[in-house]
Short mmCIF file of C-alpha atoms in Angstrom, two decimals:
data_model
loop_
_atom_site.label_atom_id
_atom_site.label_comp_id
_atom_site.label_asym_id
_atom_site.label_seq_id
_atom_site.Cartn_x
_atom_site.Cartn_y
_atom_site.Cartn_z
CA UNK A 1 -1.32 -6.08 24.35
CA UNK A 2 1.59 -5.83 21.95
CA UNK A 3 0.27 -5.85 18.21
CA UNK A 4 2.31 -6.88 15.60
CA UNK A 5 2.48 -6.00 11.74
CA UNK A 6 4.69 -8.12 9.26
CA UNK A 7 6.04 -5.50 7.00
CA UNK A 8 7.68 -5.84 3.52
CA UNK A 9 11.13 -4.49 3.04
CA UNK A 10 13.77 -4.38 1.12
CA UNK A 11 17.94 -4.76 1.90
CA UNK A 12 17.18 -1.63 4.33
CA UNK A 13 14.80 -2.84 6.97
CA UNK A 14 13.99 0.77 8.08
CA UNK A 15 12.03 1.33 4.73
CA UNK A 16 8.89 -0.72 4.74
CA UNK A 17 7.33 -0.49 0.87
CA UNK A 18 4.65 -2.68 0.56
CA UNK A 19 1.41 -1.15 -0.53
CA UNK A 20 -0.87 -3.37 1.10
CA UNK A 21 1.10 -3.32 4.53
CA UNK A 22 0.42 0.87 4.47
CA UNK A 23 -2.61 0.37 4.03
CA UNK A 24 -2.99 -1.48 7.23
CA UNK A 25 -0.46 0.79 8.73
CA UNK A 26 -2.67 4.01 8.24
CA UNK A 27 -5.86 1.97 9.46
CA UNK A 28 -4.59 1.51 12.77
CA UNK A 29 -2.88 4.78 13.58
CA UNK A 30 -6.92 5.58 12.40
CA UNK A 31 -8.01 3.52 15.09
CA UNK A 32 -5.16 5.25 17.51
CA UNK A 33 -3.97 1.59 17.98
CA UNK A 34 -0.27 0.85 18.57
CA UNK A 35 2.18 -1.85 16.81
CA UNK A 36 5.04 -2.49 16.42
CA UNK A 37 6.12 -2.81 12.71
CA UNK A 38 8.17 -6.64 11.87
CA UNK A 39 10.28 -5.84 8.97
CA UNK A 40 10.47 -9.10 6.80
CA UNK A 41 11.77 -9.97 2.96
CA UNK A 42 10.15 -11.96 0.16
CA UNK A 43 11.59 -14.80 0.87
CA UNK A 44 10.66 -15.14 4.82
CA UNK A 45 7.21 -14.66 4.44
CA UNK A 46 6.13 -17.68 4.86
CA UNK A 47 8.20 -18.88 7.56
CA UNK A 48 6.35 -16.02 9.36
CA UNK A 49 3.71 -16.85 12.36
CA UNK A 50 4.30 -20.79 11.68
CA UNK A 51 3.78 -20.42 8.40
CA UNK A 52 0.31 -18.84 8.59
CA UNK A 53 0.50 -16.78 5.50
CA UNK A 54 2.19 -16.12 1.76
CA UNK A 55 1.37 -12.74 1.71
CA UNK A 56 1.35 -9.50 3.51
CA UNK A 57 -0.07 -7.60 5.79
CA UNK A 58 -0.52 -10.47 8.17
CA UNK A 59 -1.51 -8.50 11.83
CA UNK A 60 -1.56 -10.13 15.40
CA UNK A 61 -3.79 -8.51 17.55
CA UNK A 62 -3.16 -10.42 20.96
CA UNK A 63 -4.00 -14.09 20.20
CA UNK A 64 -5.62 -12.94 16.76
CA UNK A 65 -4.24 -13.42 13.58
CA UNK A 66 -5.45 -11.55 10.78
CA UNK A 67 -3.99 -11.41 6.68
CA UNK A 68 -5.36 -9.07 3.76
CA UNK A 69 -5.20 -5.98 4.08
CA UNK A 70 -9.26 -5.21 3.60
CA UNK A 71 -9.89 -8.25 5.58
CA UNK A 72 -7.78 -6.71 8.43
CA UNK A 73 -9.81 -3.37 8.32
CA UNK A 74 -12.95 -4.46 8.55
CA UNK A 75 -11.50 -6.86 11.93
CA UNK A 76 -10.70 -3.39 13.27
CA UNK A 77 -13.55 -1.98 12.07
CA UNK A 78 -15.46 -5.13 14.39
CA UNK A 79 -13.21 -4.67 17.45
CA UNK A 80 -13.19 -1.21 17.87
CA UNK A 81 -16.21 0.00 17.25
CA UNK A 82 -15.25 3.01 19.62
CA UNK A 83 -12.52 4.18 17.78
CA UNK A 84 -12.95 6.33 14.51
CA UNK A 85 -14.74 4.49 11.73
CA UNK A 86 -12.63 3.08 8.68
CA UNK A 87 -16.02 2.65 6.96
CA UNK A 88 -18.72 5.07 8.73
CA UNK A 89 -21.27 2.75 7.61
CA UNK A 90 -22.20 -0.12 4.83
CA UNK A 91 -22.60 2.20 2.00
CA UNK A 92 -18.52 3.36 2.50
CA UNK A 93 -17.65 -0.15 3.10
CA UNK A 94 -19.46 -1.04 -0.33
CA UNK A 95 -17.89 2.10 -1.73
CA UNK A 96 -14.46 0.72 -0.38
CA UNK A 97 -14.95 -2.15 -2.35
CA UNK A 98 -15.25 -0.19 -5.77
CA UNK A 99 -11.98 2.08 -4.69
CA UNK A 100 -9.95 -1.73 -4.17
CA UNK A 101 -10.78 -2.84 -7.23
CA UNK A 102 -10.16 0.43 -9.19
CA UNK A 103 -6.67 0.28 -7.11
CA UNK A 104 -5.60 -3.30 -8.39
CA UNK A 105 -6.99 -3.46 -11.85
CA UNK A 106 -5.62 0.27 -13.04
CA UNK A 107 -3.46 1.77 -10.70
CA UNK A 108 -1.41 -1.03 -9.83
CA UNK A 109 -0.62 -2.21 -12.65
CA UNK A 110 0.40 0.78 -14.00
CA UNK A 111 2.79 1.56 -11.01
CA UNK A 112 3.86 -1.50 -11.41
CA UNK A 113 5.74 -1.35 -14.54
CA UNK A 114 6.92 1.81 -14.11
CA UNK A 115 8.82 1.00 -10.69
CA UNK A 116 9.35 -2.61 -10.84
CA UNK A 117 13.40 -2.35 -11.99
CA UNK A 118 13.55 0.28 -8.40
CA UNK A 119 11.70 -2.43 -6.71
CA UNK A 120 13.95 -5.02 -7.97
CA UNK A 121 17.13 -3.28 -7.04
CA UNK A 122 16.09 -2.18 -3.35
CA UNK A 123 16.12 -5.98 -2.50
CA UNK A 124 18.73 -8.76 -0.78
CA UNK A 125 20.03 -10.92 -3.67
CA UNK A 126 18.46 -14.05 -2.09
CA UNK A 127 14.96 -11.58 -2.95
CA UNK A 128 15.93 -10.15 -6.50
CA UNK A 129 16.07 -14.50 -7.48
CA UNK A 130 12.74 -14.76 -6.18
CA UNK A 131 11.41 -11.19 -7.28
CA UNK A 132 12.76 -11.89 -10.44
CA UNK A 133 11.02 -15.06 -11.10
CA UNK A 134 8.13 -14.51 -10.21
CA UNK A 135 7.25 -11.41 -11.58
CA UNK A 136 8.74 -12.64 -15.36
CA UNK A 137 6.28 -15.75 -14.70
CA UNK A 138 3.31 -13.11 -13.90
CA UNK A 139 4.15 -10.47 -16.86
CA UNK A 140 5.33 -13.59 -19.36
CA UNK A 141 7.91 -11.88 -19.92
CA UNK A 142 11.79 -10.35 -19.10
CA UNK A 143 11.68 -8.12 -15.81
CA UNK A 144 13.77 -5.85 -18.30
CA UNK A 145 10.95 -5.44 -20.90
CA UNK A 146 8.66 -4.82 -18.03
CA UNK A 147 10.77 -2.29 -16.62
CA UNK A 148 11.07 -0.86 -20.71
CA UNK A 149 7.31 -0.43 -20.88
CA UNK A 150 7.26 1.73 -17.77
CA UNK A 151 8.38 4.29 -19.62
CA UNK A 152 4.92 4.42 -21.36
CA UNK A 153 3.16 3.70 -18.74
CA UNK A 154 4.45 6.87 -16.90
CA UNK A 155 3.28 9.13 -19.75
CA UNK A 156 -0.38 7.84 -19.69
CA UNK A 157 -0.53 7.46 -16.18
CA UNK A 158 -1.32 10.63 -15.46
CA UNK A 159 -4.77 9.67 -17.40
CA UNK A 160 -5.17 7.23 -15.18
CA UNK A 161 -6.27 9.25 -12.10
CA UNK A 162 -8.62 11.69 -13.73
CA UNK A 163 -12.14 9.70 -11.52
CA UNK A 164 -9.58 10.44 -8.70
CA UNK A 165 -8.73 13.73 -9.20
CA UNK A 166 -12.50 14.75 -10.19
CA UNK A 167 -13.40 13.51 -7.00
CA UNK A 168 -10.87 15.64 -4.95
CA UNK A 169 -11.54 18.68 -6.29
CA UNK A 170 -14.57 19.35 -4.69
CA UNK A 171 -13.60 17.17 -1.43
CA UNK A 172 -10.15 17.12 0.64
CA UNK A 173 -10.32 13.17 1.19
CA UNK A 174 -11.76 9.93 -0.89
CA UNK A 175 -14.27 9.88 2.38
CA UNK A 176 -14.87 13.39 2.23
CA UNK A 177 -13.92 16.27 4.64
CA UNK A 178 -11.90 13.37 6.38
CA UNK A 179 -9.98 10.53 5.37
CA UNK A 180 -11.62 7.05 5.59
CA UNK A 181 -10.20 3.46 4.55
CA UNK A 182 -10.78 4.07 0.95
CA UNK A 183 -8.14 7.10 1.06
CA UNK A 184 -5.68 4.68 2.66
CA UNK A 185 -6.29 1.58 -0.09
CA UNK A 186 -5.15 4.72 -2.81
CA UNK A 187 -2.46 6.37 -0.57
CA UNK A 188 -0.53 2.89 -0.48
CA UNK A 189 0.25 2.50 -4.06
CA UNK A 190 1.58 5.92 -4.26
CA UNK A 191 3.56 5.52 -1.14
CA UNK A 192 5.02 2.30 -2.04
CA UNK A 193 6.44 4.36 -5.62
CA UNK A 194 7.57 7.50 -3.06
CA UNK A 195 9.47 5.14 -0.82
CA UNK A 196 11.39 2.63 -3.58
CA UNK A 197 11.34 5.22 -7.02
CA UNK A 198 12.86 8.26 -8.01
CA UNK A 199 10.39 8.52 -10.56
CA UNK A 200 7.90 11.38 -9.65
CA UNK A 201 4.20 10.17 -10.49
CA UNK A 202 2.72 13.28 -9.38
CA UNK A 203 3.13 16.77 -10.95
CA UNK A 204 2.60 20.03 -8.76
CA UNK A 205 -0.52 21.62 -8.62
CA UNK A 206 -2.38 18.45 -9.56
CA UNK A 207 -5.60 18.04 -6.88
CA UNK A 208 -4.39 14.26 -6.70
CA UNK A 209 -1.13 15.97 -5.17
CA UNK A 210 -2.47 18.38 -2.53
CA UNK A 211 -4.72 14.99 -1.31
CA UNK A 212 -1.33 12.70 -1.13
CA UNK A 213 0.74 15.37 0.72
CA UNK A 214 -2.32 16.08 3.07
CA UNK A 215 -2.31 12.11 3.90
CA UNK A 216 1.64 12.02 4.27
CA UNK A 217 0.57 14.29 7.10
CA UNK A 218 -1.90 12.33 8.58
CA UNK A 219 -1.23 10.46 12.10
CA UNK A 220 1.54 12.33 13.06
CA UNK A 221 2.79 12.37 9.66
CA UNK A 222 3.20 8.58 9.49
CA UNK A 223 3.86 8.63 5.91
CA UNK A 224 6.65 10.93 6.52
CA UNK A 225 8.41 8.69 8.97
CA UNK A 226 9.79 6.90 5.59
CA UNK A 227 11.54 8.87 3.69
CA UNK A 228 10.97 9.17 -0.36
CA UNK A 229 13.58 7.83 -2.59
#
């Protein structure tokens, strides 16, 4: 069975970005499940699979088609129930929830603004027209005075991960002594800065940091296979 993910990239098709797509990524080197990675742009998303989607991660498994990248974990979660557990149970899934939400009404926001000119830049023109529009429509305002509020972002963000770093200072992983989906729906928004920013979100000796290096290791150091910008 050859898997396939749809992968968001920019102008260099070797440096897949998307935070939701590593998410998925991560969950099935979990499972020990091969794919092969489709690198794909803004713009041809939804001429992708017969136009079966407007967003990614989209996954075929076989003759299965699966989008979103929490609805995709919990399908792998379903089909191989022999493999290691993304969830280890209702009360992680539950607690997976929680860590999703925290993810896309704090974190990615915040990352957001402070990378969006780097995000902007790493793309083919025919994607900087449609990044560009889009995102001005979302922020109501100039990608430029998005990209100038970053700046303040960056110095609060830090704030930002304080439930996260109480958390990991008394555990190695979001799911404990190892790593479990939740870890992966976190890991993604910092590895989607590491891959398109210069901009360093997290300082040395920060607990937050020691987790996000020890995932960057994790699968064969799948994070690593990208390098940071």
């Amino acid at each position: 069975m050859t898997r396939k993910l749809y992968s968001l990239c920019g102008s260099d098709r070797a440096r897949p970005f998307s935070p939701h797509v590593w998410k998925t990524a991560m969950s099935l080197a979990h499972k020990g499940l091969d794919f092969d990675t489709v690198p794909i742009g803004f713009t041809e998303i939804r001429a992708i699979e017969d136009g079966a989607t407007n967003l990614v991660p989209l996954l075929r498994d076989g003759e299965k088609l699966v989008k979103d990248s929490f609805e995709i974990a919990l399908y792998l979660e379903r089909t191989y129930p022999d493999r290691p557990a993304l969830f280890a149970g209702e009360g992680a899934m539950a607690i997976s929830r929680f860590v999703e939400g925290w993810s896309q009404t704090t974190l990615h926001p915040a990352v957001t603004r402070i990378i969006i000119r780097d995000i902007h830049d790493r793309l083919d023109p025919v994607d900087q027209a449609y990044f560009r529009e889009s995102r001005e429509k979302r922020f109501g305002t100039s990608l430029e005075a998005v990209a100038e509020s970053g700046g303040s972002s960056l110095t609060t963000f830090s704030e930002k991960l304080e439930p996260l770093r109480h958390l990991l200072k008394i555990q190695d992983f979001l799911g404990g002594a190892t790593p479990l989906f939740a870890d992966y729906i976190v890991f993604g928004a910092f590895q989607w800065a590491r891959i398109v920013s210069p901009q360093r979100l997290l300082q040395p000796g920060d607990p937050v940091t020691a987790w996000f290096e020890r995932c960057l290791d994790l699968h064969g150091g799948l994070g690593r296979s990208v390098t940071a910008a």
